Coordinates of C-alpha atoms in Angstrom, one line a residue:
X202 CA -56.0 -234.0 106.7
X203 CA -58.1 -232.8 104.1
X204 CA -57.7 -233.5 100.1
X205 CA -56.8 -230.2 99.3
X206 CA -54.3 -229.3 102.0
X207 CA -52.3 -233.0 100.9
X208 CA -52.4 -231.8 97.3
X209 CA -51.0 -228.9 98.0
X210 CA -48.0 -230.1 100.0
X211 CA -48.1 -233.3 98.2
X212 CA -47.6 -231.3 95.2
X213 CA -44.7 -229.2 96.5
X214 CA -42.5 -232.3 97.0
X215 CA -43.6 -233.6 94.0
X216 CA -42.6 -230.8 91.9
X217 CA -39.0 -230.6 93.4
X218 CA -38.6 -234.3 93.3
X219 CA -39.7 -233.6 89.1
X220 CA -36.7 -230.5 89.1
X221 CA -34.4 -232.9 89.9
X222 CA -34.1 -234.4 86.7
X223 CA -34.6 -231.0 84.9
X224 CA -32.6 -228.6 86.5
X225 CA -28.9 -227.6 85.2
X226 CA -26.0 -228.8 87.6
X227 CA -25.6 -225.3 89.2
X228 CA -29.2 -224.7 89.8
X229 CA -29.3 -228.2 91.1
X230 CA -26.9 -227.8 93.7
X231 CA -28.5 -224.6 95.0
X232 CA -31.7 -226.4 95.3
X233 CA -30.4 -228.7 97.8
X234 CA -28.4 -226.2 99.9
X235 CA -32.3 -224.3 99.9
X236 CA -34.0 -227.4 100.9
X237 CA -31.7 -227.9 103.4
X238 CA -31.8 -224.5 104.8
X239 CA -35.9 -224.8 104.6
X240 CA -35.8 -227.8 107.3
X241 CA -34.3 -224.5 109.6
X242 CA -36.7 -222.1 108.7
X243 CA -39.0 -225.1 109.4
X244 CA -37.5 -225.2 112.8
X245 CA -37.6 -221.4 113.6
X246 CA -41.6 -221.4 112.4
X247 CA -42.5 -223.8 114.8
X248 CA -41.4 -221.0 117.8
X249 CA -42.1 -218.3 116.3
X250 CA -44.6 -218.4 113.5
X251 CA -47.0 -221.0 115.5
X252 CA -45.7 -220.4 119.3
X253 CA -45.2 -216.6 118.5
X254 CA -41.7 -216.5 120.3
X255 CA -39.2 -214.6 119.0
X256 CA -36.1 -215.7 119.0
X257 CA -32.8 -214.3 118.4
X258 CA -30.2 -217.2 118.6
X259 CA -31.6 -220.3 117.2
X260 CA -27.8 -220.5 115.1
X261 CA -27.0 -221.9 118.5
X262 CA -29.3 -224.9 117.6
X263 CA -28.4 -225.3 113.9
X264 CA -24.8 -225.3 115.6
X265 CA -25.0 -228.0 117.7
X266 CA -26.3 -230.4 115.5
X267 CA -23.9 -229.3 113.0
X268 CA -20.9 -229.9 115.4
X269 CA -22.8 -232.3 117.8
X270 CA -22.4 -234.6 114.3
X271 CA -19.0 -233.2 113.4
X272 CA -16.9 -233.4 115.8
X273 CA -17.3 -237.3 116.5
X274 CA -17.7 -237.9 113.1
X275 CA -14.1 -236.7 112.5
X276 CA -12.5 -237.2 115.3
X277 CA -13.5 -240.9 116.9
X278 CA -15.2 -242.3 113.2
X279 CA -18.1 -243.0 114.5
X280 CA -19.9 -243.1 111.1
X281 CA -22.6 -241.0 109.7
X282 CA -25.8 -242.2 111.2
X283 CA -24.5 -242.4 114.8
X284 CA -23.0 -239.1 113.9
X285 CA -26.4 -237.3 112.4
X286 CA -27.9 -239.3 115.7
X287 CA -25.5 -237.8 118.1
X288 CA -25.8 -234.0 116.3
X289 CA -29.8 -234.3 116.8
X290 CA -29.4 -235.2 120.5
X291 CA -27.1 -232.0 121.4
X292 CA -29.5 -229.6 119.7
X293 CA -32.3 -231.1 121.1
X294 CA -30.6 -231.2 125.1
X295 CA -29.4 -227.7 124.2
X296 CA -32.7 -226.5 123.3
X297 CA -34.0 -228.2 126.7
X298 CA -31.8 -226.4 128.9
X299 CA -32.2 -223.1 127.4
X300 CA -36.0 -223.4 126.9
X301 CA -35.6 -224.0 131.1
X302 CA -34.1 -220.9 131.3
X303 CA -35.0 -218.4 128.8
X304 CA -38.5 -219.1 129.3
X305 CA -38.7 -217.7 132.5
X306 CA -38.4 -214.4 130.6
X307 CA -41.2 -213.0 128.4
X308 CA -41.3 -210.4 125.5
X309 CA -37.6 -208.3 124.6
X310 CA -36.3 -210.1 127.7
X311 CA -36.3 -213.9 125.9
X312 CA -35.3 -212.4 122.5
X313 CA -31.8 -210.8 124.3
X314 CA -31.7 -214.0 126.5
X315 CA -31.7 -216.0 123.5
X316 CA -29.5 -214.4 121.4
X317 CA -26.8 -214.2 125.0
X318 CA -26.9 -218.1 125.1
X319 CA -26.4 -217.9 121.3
X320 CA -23.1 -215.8 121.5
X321 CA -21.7 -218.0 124.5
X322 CA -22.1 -221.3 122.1
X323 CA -20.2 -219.3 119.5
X324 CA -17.4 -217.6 121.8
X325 CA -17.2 -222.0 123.0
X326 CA -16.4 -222.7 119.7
X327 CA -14.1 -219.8 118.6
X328 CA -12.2 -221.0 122.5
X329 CA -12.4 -224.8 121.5
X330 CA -10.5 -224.1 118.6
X331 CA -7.8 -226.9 119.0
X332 CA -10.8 -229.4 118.1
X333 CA -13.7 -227.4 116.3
X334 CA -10.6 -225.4 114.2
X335 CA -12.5 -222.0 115.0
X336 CA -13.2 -219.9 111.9
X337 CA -11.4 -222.3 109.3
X338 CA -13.5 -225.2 110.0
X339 CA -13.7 -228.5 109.8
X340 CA -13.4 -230.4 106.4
X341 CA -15.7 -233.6 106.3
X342 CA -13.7 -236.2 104.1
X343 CA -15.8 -237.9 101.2
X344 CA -15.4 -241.8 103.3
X345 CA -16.4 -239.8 106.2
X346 CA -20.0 -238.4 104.3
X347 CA -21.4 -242.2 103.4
X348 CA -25.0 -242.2 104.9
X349 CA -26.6 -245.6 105.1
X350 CA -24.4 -246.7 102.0
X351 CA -25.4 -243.3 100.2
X352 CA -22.6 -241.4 99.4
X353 CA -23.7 -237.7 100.2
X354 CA -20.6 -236.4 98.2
X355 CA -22.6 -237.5 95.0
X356 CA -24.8 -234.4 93.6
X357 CA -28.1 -236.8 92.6
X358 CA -28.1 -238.3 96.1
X359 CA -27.6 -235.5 97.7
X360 CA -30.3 -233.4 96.3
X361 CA -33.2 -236.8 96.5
X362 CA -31.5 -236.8 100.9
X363 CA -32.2 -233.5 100.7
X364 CA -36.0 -233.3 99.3
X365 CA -36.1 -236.4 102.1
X366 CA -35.4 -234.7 105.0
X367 CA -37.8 -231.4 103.3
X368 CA -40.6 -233.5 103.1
X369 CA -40.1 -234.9 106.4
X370 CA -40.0 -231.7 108.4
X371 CA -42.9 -230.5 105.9
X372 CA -45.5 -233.3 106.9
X373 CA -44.3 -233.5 110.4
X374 CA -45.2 -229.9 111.0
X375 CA -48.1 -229.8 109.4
X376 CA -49.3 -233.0 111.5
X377 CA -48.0 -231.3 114.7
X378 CA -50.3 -227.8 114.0
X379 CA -53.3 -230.0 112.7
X380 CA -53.1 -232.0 116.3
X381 CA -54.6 -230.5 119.4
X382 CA -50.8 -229.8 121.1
X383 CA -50.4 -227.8 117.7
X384 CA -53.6 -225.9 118.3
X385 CA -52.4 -225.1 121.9
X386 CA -49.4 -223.3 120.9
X387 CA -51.3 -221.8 118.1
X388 CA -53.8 -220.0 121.0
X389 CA -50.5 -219.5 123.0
X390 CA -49.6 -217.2 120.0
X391 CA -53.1 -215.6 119.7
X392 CA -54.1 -214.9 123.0
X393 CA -51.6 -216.8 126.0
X394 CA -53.5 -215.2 129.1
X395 CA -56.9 -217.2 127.8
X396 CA -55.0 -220.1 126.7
X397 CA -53.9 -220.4 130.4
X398 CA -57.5 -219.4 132.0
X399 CA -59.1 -222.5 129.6
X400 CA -56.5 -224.6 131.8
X401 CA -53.6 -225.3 129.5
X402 CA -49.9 -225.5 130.8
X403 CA -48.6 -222.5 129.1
X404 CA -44.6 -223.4 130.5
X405 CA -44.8 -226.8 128.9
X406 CA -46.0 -226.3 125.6
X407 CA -43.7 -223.4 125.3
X408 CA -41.0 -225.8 126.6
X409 CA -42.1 -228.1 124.1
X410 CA -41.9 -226.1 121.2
X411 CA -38.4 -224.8 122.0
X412 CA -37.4 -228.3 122.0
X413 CA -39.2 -229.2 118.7
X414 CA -37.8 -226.3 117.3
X415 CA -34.1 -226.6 118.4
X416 CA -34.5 -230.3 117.4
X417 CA -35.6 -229.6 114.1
X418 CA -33.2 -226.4 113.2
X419 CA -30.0 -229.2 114.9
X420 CA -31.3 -231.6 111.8
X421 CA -30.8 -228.7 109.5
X422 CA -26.9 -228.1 111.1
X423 CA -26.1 -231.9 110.8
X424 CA -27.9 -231.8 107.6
X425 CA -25.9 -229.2 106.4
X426 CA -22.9 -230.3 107.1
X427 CA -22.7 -234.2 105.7
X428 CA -24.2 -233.0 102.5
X429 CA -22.0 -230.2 101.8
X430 CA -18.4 -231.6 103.8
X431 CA -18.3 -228.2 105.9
X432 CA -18.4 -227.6 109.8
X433 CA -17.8 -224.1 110.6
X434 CA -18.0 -221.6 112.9
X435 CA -19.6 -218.7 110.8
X436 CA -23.1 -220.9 111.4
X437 CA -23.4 -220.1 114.8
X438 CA -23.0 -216.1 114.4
X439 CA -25.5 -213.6 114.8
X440 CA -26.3 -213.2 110.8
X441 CA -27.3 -217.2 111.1
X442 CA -30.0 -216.0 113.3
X443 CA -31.1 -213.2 111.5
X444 CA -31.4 -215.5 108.3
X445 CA -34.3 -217.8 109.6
X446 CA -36.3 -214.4 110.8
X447 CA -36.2 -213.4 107.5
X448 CA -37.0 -216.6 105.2
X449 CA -40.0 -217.2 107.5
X450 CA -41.1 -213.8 107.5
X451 CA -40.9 -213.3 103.7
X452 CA -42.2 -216.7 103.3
X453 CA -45.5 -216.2 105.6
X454 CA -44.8 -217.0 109.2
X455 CA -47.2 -219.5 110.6
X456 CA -47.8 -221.3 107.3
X457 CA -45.9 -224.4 106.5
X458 CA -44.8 -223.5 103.1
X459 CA -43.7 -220.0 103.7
X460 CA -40.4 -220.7 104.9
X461 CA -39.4 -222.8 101.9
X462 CA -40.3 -220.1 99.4
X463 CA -38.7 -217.8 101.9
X464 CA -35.5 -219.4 101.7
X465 CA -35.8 -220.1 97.9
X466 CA -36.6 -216.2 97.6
X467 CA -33.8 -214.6 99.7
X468 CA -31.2 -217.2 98.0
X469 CA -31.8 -216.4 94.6
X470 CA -32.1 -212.6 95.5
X471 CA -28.6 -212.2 97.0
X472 CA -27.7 -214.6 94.2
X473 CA -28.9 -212.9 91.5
X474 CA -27.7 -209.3 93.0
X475 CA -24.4 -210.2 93.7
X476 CA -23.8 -211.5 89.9
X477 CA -25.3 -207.6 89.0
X478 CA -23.1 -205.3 91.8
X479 CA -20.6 -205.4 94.3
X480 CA -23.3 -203.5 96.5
X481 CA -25.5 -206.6 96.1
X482 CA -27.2 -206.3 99.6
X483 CA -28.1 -202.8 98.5
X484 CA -30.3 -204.6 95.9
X485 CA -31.7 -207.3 98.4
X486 CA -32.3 -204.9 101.2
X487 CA -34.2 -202.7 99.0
X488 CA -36.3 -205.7 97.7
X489 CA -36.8 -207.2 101.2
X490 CA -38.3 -203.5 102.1
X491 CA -40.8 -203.2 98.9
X492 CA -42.0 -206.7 100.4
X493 CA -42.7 -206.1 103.3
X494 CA -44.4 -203.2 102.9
X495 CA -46.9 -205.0 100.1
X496 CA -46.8 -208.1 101.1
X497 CA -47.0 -207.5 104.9
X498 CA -47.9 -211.5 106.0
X499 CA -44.9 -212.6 103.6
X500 CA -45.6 -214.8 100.1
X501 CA -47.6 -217.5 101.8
X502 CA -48.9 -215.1 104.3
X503 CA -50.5 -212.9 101.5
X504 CA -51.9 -215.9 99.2
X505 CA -53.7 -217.5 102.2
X506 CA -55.0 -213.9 102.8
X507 CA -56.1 -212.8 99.4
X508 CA -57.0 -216.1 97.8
X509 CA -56.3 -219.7 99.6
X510 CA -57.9 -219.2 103.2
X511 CA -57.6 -222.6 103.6
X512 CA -54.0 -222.5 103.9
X513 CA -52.7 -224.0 106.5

């Protein structure tokens, strides 16, 4: 990894780990609820930014770690960490089984797939309501949020879990890209017909990155949920999917810090609007327009483009 690629990241976390001690409380929180939500635009870059998939239910994966750690968290009192272990293995076997099956579809066919096997886990949840409480929820208890002794109910050790599990998912997909499995799904994006002639098995490394990226998008859900007490079934709907397309298109898809400042730009854009009109989406869907129609290859997209061609 070059010098100036690990300054760059290196300097990202950095900075937000600095914030922490300057920002005011309700700027604070929001950080940490972004970060959060980066780790699943994170997730959703890995298919589609690097893999070039698009996918139109990954809230279905976000879901299941979020409930895959709820529900036995609540229910049998497992504790946190089994709890956070248990949410990672149901996105990740969910992501396994529909990456079997979607994949055997290509193009509008695996976006429509996708986004079926995304209602179903939604309509499961809305039916299962005696145990997942349907719309209204479940309500994490403060004992029941205590992550290796750190209590996530606290604001400070919330936000430092937060920027951990960020720069986690930063530098693992930036090591996973820089490695030659990465550089396989990049040439799956660019050009799959000569990645399979050079000899590569194009069903595997897609399978692979569904996996990866349902995996990482469930530690978001599980995430989610422990820091901020909530388990809920307006997560797995449609506009949860939509979300991730947009912070990683407006970010730069296929760069690894485009999603953050995706996220962080399209949080404070709805915030900001909705503090100005009732019509705040108005506001927001105009701004998402103007950039993508001068920014075309999103914030990160257009700086490694104009300026940084090293960016990875």
């Amino acid at each position: 990894m070059s010098a100036r690629v690990f300054a760059l990241h290196g300097g990202l976390i950095a900075v937000l780990l600095a914030l922490h001690f300057l920002l005011p409380v309700y700027h604070h929180g929001n950080f940490a609820r972004v970060m959060v939500l980066a780790c699943y635009a994170i997730g959703y870059n890995v298919l589609f930014g690097y893999t070039g998939l698009l996918s139109l239910g990954h809230a279905m994966f976000f879901a299941a770690g979020m409930y895959g750690m709820g529900l036995p968290l609540h229910y049998l009192g497992i504790g946190a960490e089994l709890a956070f272990l248990a949410g990672l293995a149901s996105a990740a076997l969910l992501a396994l089984v529909v990456g079997l099956l979607a994949l055997r579809t290509v193009g509008v066919a695996f976006m429509i797939v996708t986004l079926m096997f995304s209602e179903a886990v939604y309509l499961t949840i809305l039916l299962a309501g005696r145990w997942t409480r349907g719309d209204e929820g479940l309500v994490l208890a403060r004992p029941e949020r205590v992550f290796l002794g750190l209590d996530l109910s606290n604001p400070d050790i919330r936000y430092l879990v937060a920027l951990g599990l960020f720069a986690l998912c930063l530098v693992g997909t930036l090591w996973l890209v820089r490695q030659p499995s990465g550089r396989v799904l990049i040439a799956i994006r660019e050009n799959e017909e000569r990645a399979q002639l050079l000899g590569y098995d194009i069903f595997r490394h897609k399978l692979a990155a569904v996996v990866i990226s349902g995996t990482i998008s469930g530690a978001a859900g599980a995430a989610y949920g422990l820091m901020f007490g909530y388990v809920g079934a307006s997560f797995a709907e449609v506009q949860y999917s939509i979300f991730p397309l947009l912070w990683v298109l407006l970010g730069g898809a296929g760069t690894i810090i485009g999603p953050f400042f995706g996220v962080l730009f399209m949080f404070y854009l709805i915030d900001l609007s909705s503090g100005l009109t009732s019509a705040y989406m108005l506001i927001a869907g105009v701004a998402l327009v103007l950039l993508t129609l001068f920014a075309p290859q999103g914030l990160a997209g257009e700086l490694r483009r104009r300026w940084v061609r090293w960016l990875p």
